[in-house]
PDB file of C-alpha atoms in Angstrom:
ATOM      1  CA  MET A   1     169.517 115.133  63.021  1.00 49.00           C
ATOM      2  CA  THR A   2     167.277 112.972  64.919  1.00 48.00           C
ATOM      3  CA  ALA A   3     163.006 112.420  63.461  1.00 48.00           C
ATOM      4  CA  ARG A   4     160.366 113.841  65.724  1.00 49.00           C
ATOM      5  CA  THR A   5     157.539 111.461  66.474  1.00 46.00           C
ATOM      6  CA  ARG A   6     154.114 113.427  66.894  1.00 46.00           C
ATOM      7  CA  ALA A   7     152.528 112.281  69.770  1.00 44.00           C
ATOM      8  CA  ARG A   8     149.603 110.335  69.843  1.00 45.00           C
ATOM      9  CA  HIS A   9     146.640 110.621  71.893  1.00 42.00           C
ATOM     10  CA  ARG A  10     144.273 107.443  72.330  1.00 42.00           C
ATOM     11  CA  ALA A  11     140.957 108.861  71.368  1.00 42.00           C
ATOM     12  CA  ASP A  12     137.637 109.119  74.159  1.00 44.00           C
ATOM     13  CA  VAL A  13     136.159 105.747  74.048  1.00 37.00           C
ATOM     14  CA  ARG A  14     132.730 104.815  76.059  1.00 40.00           C
ATOM     15  CA  PRO A  15     133.911 102.086  78.815  1.00 38.00           C
ATOM     16  CA  THR A  16     133.674  98.741  78.178  1.00 34.00           C
ATOM     17  CA  THR A  17     131.328  96.285  80.071  1.00 33.00           C
ATOM     18  CA  PHE A  18     129.556  93.458  80.262  1.00 31.00           C
ATOM     19  CA  LEU A  19     126.129  95.376  79.116  1.00 34.00           C
ATOM     20  CA  SER A  20     127.884  97.874  76.563  1.00 34.00           C
ATOM     21  CA  ALA A  21     129.233  94.594  74.993  1.00 35.00           C
ATOM     22  CA  THR A  22     126.426  93.035  74.929  1.00 36.00           C
ATOM     23  CA  PRO A  23     125.119  92.212  71.631  1.00 39.00           C
ATOM     24  CA  GLY A  24     123.023  94.177  69.752  1.00 41.00           C
ATOM     25  CA  GLY A  25     124.136  97.458  71.954  1.00 40.00           C
ATOM     26  CA  ARG A  26     122.181 100.056  72.995  1.00 42.00           C
ATOM     27  CA  PHE A  27     118.864  97.880  72.369  1.00 39.00           C
ATOM     28  CA  ALA A  28     119.913  95.320  74.026  1.00 38.00           C
ATOM     29  CA  ARG A  29     121.580  96.856  77.424  1.00 40.00           C
ATOM     30  CA  ARG A  30     117.919  98.734  77.685  1.00 43.00           C
ATOM     31  CA  GLY A  31     116.379  95.719  76.709  1.00 40.00           C
ATOM     32  CA  ALA A  32     118.327  94.427  80.201  1.00 38.00           C
ATOM     33  CA  LEU A  33     118.384  97.309  81.875  1.00 39.00           C
ATOM     34  CA  ALA A  34     115.918 100.160  81.523  1.00 40.00           C
ATOM     35  CA  THR A  35     113.068 100.060  83.747  1.00 41.00           C
ATOM     36  CA  ALA A  36     109.460  99.716  84.007  1.00 40.00           C
ATOM     37  CA  ALA A  37     108.929 100.141  87.800  1.00 42.00           C
ATOM     38  CA  ALA A  38     106.763 103.183  88.465  1.00 44.00           C
ATOM     39  CA  GLY A  39     109.217 105.531  90.370  1.00 46.00           C
ATOM     40  CA  LEU A  40     112.773 104.131  89.824  1.00 44.00           C
ATOM     41  CA  THR A  41     115.054 106.988  89.364  1.00 43.00           C
ATOM     42  CA  VAL A  42     117.497 106.607  86.337  1.00 46.00           C
ATOM     43  CA  ALA A  43     120.821 105.620  86.866  1.00 46.00           C
ATOM     44  CA  PHE A  44     123.613 107.663  85.490  1.00 43.00           C
ATOM     45  CA  ALA A  45     125.666 106.565  82.090  1.00 45.00           C
ATOM     46  CA  ALA A  46     127.796 108.421  79.361  1.00 42.00           C
ATOM     47  CA  PRO A  47     124.426 109.498  76.270  1.00 43.00           C
ATOM     48  CA  THR A  48     124.033 107.122  73.516  1.00 44.00           C
ATOM     49  CA  ALA A  49     123.858 108.424  70.573  1.00 40.00           C
ATOM     50  CA  SER A  50     119.894 107.381  68.494  1.00 40.00           C
ATOM     51  CA  ALA A  51     118.778 108.279  64.893  1.00 40.00           C
ATOM     52  CA  ASP A  52     115.335 107.357  66.854  1.00 44.00           C
ATOM     53  CA  THR A  53     112.602 109.233  68.060  1.00 54.00           C
ATOM     54  CA  GLY A  54     110.745 109.607  70.649  1.00 80.00           C
ATOM     55  CA  HIS A  55     111.896 111.136  74.842  1.00 84.00           C
ATOM     56  CA  ILE A  56     115.718 111.433  75.280  1.00 87.00           C
ATOM     57  CA  VAL A  57     116.114 110.494  79.569  1.00 86.00           C
ATOM     58  CA  GLU A  58     116.646 112.998  81.521  1.00 86.00           C
ATOM     59  CA  SER A  59     118.863 113.220  84.860  1.00 82.00           C
ATOM     60  CA  GLY A  60     116.035 112.370  87.454  1.00 79.00           C
ATOM     61  CA  ASP A  61     113.399 111.127  84.806  1.00 82.00           C
ATOM     62  CA  THR A  62     110.983 108.179  85.671  1.00 83.00           C
ATOM     63  CA  VAL A  63     109.232 105.976  83.811  1.00 81.00           C
ATOM     64  CA  SER A  64     105.827 106.987  85.432  1.00 80.00           C
ATOM     65  CA  GLU A  65     106.671 110.600  85.206  1.00 82.00           C
ATOM     66  CA  ILE A  66     107.443 110.203  81.153  1.00 84.00           C
ATOM     67  CA  ALA A  67     104.485 108.257  80.851  1.00 81.00           C
ATOM     68  CA  ALA A  68     102.323 110.731  82.274  1.00 81.00           C
ATOM     69  CA  GLU A  69     103.533 113.509  80.559  1.00 83.00           C
ATOM     70  CA  GLN A  70     103.816 111.521  77.935  1.00 82.00           C
ATOM     71  CA  GLY A  71      99.624 110.852  78.160  1.00 80.00           C
ATOM     72  CA  THR A  72      99.937 107.425  78.362  1.00 84.00           C
ATOM     73  CA  SER A  73     100.906 104.469  80.286  1.00 82.00           C
ATOM     74  CA  VAL A  74     103.911 102.567  82.186  1.00 82.00           C
ATOM     75  CA  GLU A  75     102.802  99.794  80.577  1.00 82.00           C
ATOM     76  CA  ALA A  76     102.343 101.043  77.253  1.00 83.00           C
ATOM     77  CA  ILE A  77     106.146 102.703  77.607  1.00 83.00           C
ATOM     78  CA  ALA A  78     107.352  99.094  78.476  1.00 84.00           C
ATOM     79  CA  GLU A  79     105.724  97.586  75.828  1.00 83.00           C
ATOM     80  CA  ALA A  80     107.083  99.434  73.230  1.00 84.00           C
ATOM     81  CA  ASN A  81     111.058  99.918  74.490  1.00 83.00           C
ATOM     82  CA  GLY A  82     110.891  95.530  75.223  1.00 80.00           C
ATOM     83  CA  LEU A  83     110.949  96.964  79.535  1.00 80.00           C
ATOM     84  CA  ASP A  84     110.997  94.824  81.664  1.00 72.00           C
ATOM     85  CA  SER A  85     109.903  95.334  85.690  1.00 61.00           C
ATOM     86  CA  SER A  86     113.969  94.571  86.671  1.00 58.00           C
ATOM     87  CA  ALA A  87     115.907  97.038  84.498  1.00 59.00           C
ATOM     88  CA  THR A  88     117.020 100.812  84.672  1.00 72.00           C
ATOM     89  CA  ILE A  89     117.099 103.602  82.590  1.00 80.00           C
ATOM     90  CA  TYR A  90     119.592 105.313  81.595  1.00 81.00           C
ATOM     91  CA  VAL A  91     120.642 109.518  81.250  1.00 85.00           C
ATOM     92  CA  GLY A  92     120.457 110.098  77.258  1.00 83.00           C
ATOM     93  CA  ASP A  93     118.576 106.130  76.177  1.00 84.00           C
ATOM     94  CA  GLU A  94     116.137 107.571  74.445  1.00 84.00           C
ATOM     95  CA  LEU A  95     112.595 105.972  74.509  1.00 85.00           C
ATOM     96  CA  THR A  96     109.681 104.729  71.804  1.00 87.00           C
ATOM     97  CA  ILE A  97     106.538 106.719  72.914  1.00 87.00           C
ATOM     98  CA  PRO A  98     103.346 104.835  71.776  1.00 84.00           C
ATOM     99  CA  ASP A  99     100.761 106.263  69.711  1.00 70.00           C
ATOM    100  CA  GLY A 100      97.891 107.607  71.094  1.00 51.00           C
ATOM    101  CA  THR A 101      96.666 108.573  74.313  1.00 45.00           C
ATOM    102  CA  GLU A 102      96.446 105.288  76.870  1.00 40.00           C
ATOM    103  CA  GLY A 103      96.332 107.868  80.128  1.00 39.00           C
ATOM    104  CA  SER A 104      98.764 108.211  83.102  1.00 38.00           C
ATOM    105  CA  ILE A 105      99.078 106.062  85.774  1.00 37.00           C
ATOM    106  CA  GLY A 106      97.243 108.488  87.787  1.00 38.00           C
ATOM    107  CA  SER A 107      94.570 109.013  85.673  1.00 39.00           C
ATOM    108  CA  SER A 108      94.108 104.445  84.629  1.00 39.00           C
ATOM    109  CA  SER A 109      94.646 104.198  89.039  1.00 40.00           C
ATOM    110  CA  SER A 110      91.903 106.838  89.788  1.00 39.00           C
ATOM    111  CA  SER A 111      89.294 105.258  86.555  1.00 40.00           C
ATOM    112  CA  SER A 112      89.591 101.843  88.095  1.00 43.00           C
ATOM    113  CA  SER A 113      88.915 103.198  91.223  1.00 45.00           C
ATOM    114  CA  GLY A 114      85.994 104.234  90.151  1.00 48.00           C
ATOM    115  CA  GLU A 115      84.438 101.629  88.178  1.00 49.00           C
ATOM    116  CA  THR A 116      85.109  99.425  91.347  1.00 45.00           C
ATOM    117  CA  SER A 117      83.331 101.495  93.469  1.00 46.00           C
ATOM    118  CA  THR A 118      80.496 101.432  90.679  1.00 47.00           C
ATOM    119  CA  GLU A 119      80.319  97.619  91.087  1.00 51.00           C
ATOM    120  CA  THR A 120      80.233  97.610  94.186  1.00 46.00           C
ATOM    121  CA  GLU A 121      77.569  99.655  94.609  1.00 52.00           C
ATOM    122  CA  THR A 122      75.461  98.084  91.944  1.00 49.00           C
ATOM    123  CA  SER A 123      75.938  93.911  93.235  1.00 48.00           C
ATOM    124  CA  THR A 124      74.614  95.767  96.588  1.00 45.00           C
ATOM    125  CA  GLU A 125      71.384  97.017  95.051  1.00 49.00           C
ATOM    126  CA  THR A 126      71.571  93.434  93.198  1.00 44.00           C
ATOM    127  CA  SER A 127      72.183  91.580  96.447  1.00 47.00           C
ATOM    128  CA  THR A 128      68.964  93.282  98.541  1.00 46.00           C
ATOM    129  CA  GLU A 129      66.448  93.026  95.293  1.00 50.00           C
ATOM    130  CA  SER A 130      67.714  88.765  95.085  1.00 50.00           C
ATOM    131  CA  SER A 131      66.837  88.432  98.456  1.00 53.00           C
ATOM    132  CA  THR A 132      62.949  90.139  98.669  1.00 54.00           C
ATOM    133  CA  SER A 133      62.730  88.248  95.253  1.00 61.00           C
ATOM    134  CA  SER A 134      63.834  84.683  96.942  1.00 89.00           C
ATOM    135  CA  ALA A 135      61.410  85.191  99.563  1.00 95.00           C
ATOM    136  CA  VAL A 136      58.486  85.502  97.157  1.00 97.00           C
ATOM    137  CA  ASP A 137      59.596  83.076  94.851  1.00 96.00           C
ATOM    138  CA  ILE A 138      60.662  80.721  97.692  1.00 97.00           C
ATOM    139  CA  ALA A 139      56.833  81.599  99.214  1.00 97.00           C
ATOM    140  CA  ARG A 140      54.880  80.642  96.440  1.00 97.00           C
ATOM    141  CA  GLN A 141      56.089  77.001  96.372  1.00 97.00           C
ATOM    142  CA  TYR A 142      53.472  76.861  99.341  1.00 97.00           C
ATOM    143  CA  VAL A 143      50.611  77.756  97.929  1.00 97.00           C
ATOM    144  CA  GLY A 144      47.719  74.879  98.936  1.00 97.00           C
ATOM    145  CA  THR A 145      50.162  74.018 101.836  1.00 98.00           C
ATOM    146  CA  PRO A 146      47.262  73.283 105.163  1.00 98.00           C
ATOM    147  CA  TYR A 147      46.379  75.664 107.528  1.00 98.00           C
ATOM    148  CA  VAL A 148      48.150  74.250 110.954  1.00 97.00           C
ATOM    149  CA  TYR A 149      47.000  75.510 113.830  1.00 96.00           C
ATOM    150  CA  GLY A 150      51.384  76.161 114.855  1.00 96.00           C
ATOM    151  CA  GLY A 151      52.675  74.484 112.608  1.00 97.00           C
ATOM    152  CA  SER A 152      55.853  75.481 110.738  1.00 97.00           C
ATOM    153  CA  THR A 153      56.944  72.773 108.490  1.00 97.00           C
ATOM    154  CA  PRO A 154      56.116  72.049 104.929  1.00 97.00           C
ATOM    155  CA  SER A 155      52.612  69.572 105.890  1.00 97.00           C
ATOM    156  CA  GLY A 156      51.612  71.981 107.831  1.00 97.00           C
ATOM    157  CA  PHE A 157      52.079  75.997 108.333  1.00 98.00           C
ATOM    158  CA  ASP A 158      50.219  78.736 110.768  1.00 98.00           C
ATOM    159  CA  CYS A 159      50.793  82.533 109.383  1.00 97.00           C
ATOM    160  CA  SER A 160      53.782  83.078 111.615  1.00 98.00           C
ATOM    161  CA  GLY A 161      55.211  79.680 111.471  1.00 98.00           C
ATOM    162  CA  PHE A 162      55.563  79.656 107.150  1.00 98.00           C
ATOM    163  CA  THR A 163      56.467  83.497 107.680  1.00 98.00           C
ATOM    164  CA  GLN A 164      59.936  81.895 109.681  1.00 98.00           C
ATOM    165  CA  TYR A 165      60.583  79.023 106.934  1.00 98.00           C
ATOM    166  CA  VAL A 166      60.272  80.786 104.248  1.00 97.00           C
ATOM    167  CA  PHE A 167      63.243  83.580 105.540  1.00 97.00           C
ATOM    168  CA  SER A 168      65.612  80.251 107.296  1.00 96.00           C
ATOM    169  CA  GLN A 169      65.726  79.121 103.692  1.00 95.00           C
ATOM    170  CA  LEU A 170      67.418  82.298 103.468  1.00 95.00           C
ATOM    171  CA  GLY A 171      69.895  82.013 106.515  1.00 94.00           C
ATOM    172  CA  VAL A 172      67.499  84.615 108.137  1.00 96.00           C
ATOM    173  CA  GLU A 173      65.863  83.671 111.568  1.00 96.00           C
ATOM    174  CA  LEU A 174      62.699  85.485 112.802  1.00 98.00           C
ATOM    175  CA  PRO A 175      61.256  85.214 115.748  1.00 97.00           C
ATOM    176  CA  ARG A 176      58.503  82.150 116.046  1.00 97.00           C
ATOM    177  CA  SER A 177      55.275  84.375 117.297  1.00 97.00           C
ATOM    178  CA  SER A 178      53.808  86.936 114.941  1.00 97.00           C
ATOM    179  CA  SER A 179      53.675  89.677 117.758  1.00 97.00           C
ATOM    180  CA  GLU A 180      57.767  89.088 118.264  1.00 97.00           C
ATOM    181  CA  GLN A 181      58.031  88.910 114.234  1.00 98.00           C
ATOM    182  CA  LEU A 182      57.002  92.963 114.857  1.00 97.00           C
ATOM    183  CA  TYR A 183      60.100  93.833 115.851  1.00 97.00           C
ATOM    184  CA  ALA A 184      62.120  91.886 113.745  1.00 96.00           C
ATOM    185  CA  GLY A 185      62.828  94.148 111.510  1.00 97.00           C
ATOM    186  CA  THR A 186      62.802  98.056 110.054  1.00 97.00           C
ATOM    187  CA  GLN A 187      59.443  99.123 109.506  1.00 97.00           C
ATOM    188  CA  ILE A 188      58.503 101.302 106.948  1.00 98.00           C
ATOM    189  CA  SER A 189      55.364 103.234 104.946  1.00 96.00           C
ATOM    190  CA  GLN A 190      53.650 101.239 102.229  1.00 94.00           C
ATOM    191  CA  SER A 191      54.850 103.066  99.131  1.00 95.00           C
ATOM    192  CA  GLU A 192      58.581 101.860 100.103  1.00 97.00           C
ATOM    193  CA  ALA A 193      57.276  98.182 100.934  1.00 97.00           C
ATOM    194  CA  GLN A 194      58.875  95.453  98.328  1.00 96.00           C
ATOM    195  CA  PRO A 195      58.219  91.621  97.114  1.00 96.00           C
ATOM    196  CA  GLY A 196      59.537  89.744 100.454  1.00 96.00           C
ATOM    197  CA  ASP A 197      59.214  92.117 103.178  1.00 97.00           C
ATOM    198  CA  LEU A 198      56.394  91.216 105.906  1.00 98.00           C
ATOM    199  CA  VAL A 199      53.327  92.769 105.653  1.00 98.00           C
ATOM    200  CA  TRP A 200      51.800  92.471 109.127  1.00 98.00           C
ATOM    201  CA  TRP A 201      48.208  93.170 111.214  1.00 96.00           C
ATOM    202  CA  PRO A 202      47.981  92.054 115.161  1.00 96.00           C
ATOM    203  CA  GLY A 203      47.631  88.392 115.467  1.00 95.00           C
ATOM    204  CA  HIS A 204      48.642  88.126 111.761  1.00 97.00           C
ATOM    205  CA  VAL A 205      51.496  88.261 109.253  1.00 98.00           C
ATOM    206  CA  GLY A 206      52.576  87.448 105.180  1.00 98.00           C
ATOM    207  CA  ILE A 207      54.717  87.881 103.312  1.00 98.00           C
ATOM    208  CA  TYR A 208      53.757  91.183 100.194  1.00 98.00           C
ATOM    209  CA  THR A 209      54.331  90.090  97.022  1.00 97.00           C
ATOM    210  CA  GLY A 210      53.717  93.694  94.932  1.00 96.00           C
ATOM    211  CA  ASP A 211      50.934  94.813  93.914  1.00 96.00           C
ATOM    212  CA  ASN A 212      48.810  95.214  96.915  1.00 96.00           C
ATOM    213  CA  GLN A 213      49.335  91.623  97.488  1.00 98.00           C
ATOM    214  CA  TYR A 214      50.059  89.076  99.818  1.00 98.00           C
ATOM    215  CA  ILE A 215      50.839  85.091 100.377  1.00 98.00           C
ATOM    216  CA  ALA A 216      50.122  83.915 103.954  1.00 98.00           C
ATOM    217  CA  ALA A 217      48.789  81.309 105.844  1.00 97.00           C
ATOM    218  CA  HIS A 218      45.787  82.579 106.597  1.00 94.00           C
ATOM    219  CA  SER A 219      43.072  80.522 108.391  1.00 94.00           C
ATOM    220  CA  PRO A 220      41.676  76.559 109.578  1.00 95.00           C
ATOM    221  CA  GLY A 221      40.375  75.608 106.502  1.00 94.00           C
ATOM    222  CA  ASN A 222      41.837  78.081 103.804  1.00 94.00           C
ATOM    223  CA  PRO A 223      45.167  76.582 102.966  1.00 95.00           C
ATOM    224  CA  LEU A 224      47.741  78.916 102.371  1.00 98.00           C
ATOM    225  CA  SER A 225      47.617  80.926  99.079  1.00 97.00           C
ATOM    226  CA  GLU A 226      48.272  84.934  97.433  1.00 98.00           C
ATOM    227  CA  ARG A 227      46.073  87.059  97.934  1.00 97.00           C
ATOM    228  CA  GLU A 228      44.271  90.880  97.693  1.00 97.00           C
ATOM    229  CA  ILE A 229      45.238  92.743 100.895  1.00 97.00           C
ATOM    230  CA  PHE A 230      42.066  93.817 102.367  1.00 90.00           C
ATOM    231  CA  MET A 231      42.821  94.416 105.767  1.00 90.00           C
ATOM    232  CA  SER A 232      43.130  97.977 106.765  1.00 92.00           C
ATOM    233  CA  ASP A 233      46.505  99.242 107.790  1.00 94.00           C
ATOM    234  CA  PRO A 234      49.049  96.748 107.863  1.00 97.00           C
ATOM    235  CA  THR A 235      52.685  97.554 108.768  1.00 98.00           C
ATOM    236  CA  PHE A 236      55.349  96.360 106.139  1.00 98.00           C
ATOM    237  CA  ILE A 237      58.722  95.615 108.277  1.00 98.00           C
ATOM    238  CA  ARG A 238      61.630  94.908 105.686  1.00 97.00           C
ATOM    239  CA  VAL A 239      63.382  92.391 107.471  1.00 94.00           C
ATOM    240  CA  ALA A 240      67.060  91.792 104.936  1.00 72.00           C
TER     241      ALA A 240
END
């Protein structure tokens, strides 16, 4: 009698490729091919068993979506799983999700944008204050300079020559005469005036230093000085 031999069937196995044969198994493959790039759709491969806890990658998952759902960030997931920006995640991969809430990409971007906006506004305010304060600082360096009619240098100033010289040190070109300087900026009320604004009367101009004080080249025989505003109804001009 002829012996019957039971047919043997080859067990199903996952195809061996360069990626699955890489030493270290799934984690090595994931390190080489997992993606940290936001918005990249997962590729398809046979599920890989894992005892790790975390998120099991499903069809259509992206790292950015996983991060948003888990309340963390792409960067945190990438670091926890050894991912790099050139890799791809696979269906069935199990990603370790870091403990704690680090914020999703959307919230991070929004927060960053808000901080940048606040910093820009603060920087603009600081720049304006710095310009006006600098005008006063420069002006005070010339206290005691003699009054010279038509003078516009530190060897001697008249009133408009002095204001023109101070603002030129800040890169601001004022007209030469006091009558023209009346229209060199925006006229403001006395309550709005800040140190560094021009203070003007017909035939005379100086630089406001605050607390009802101003600095100017006053008249022949009176050297440049800082004193109280004594004339009525001054006009204040915001130049910068």
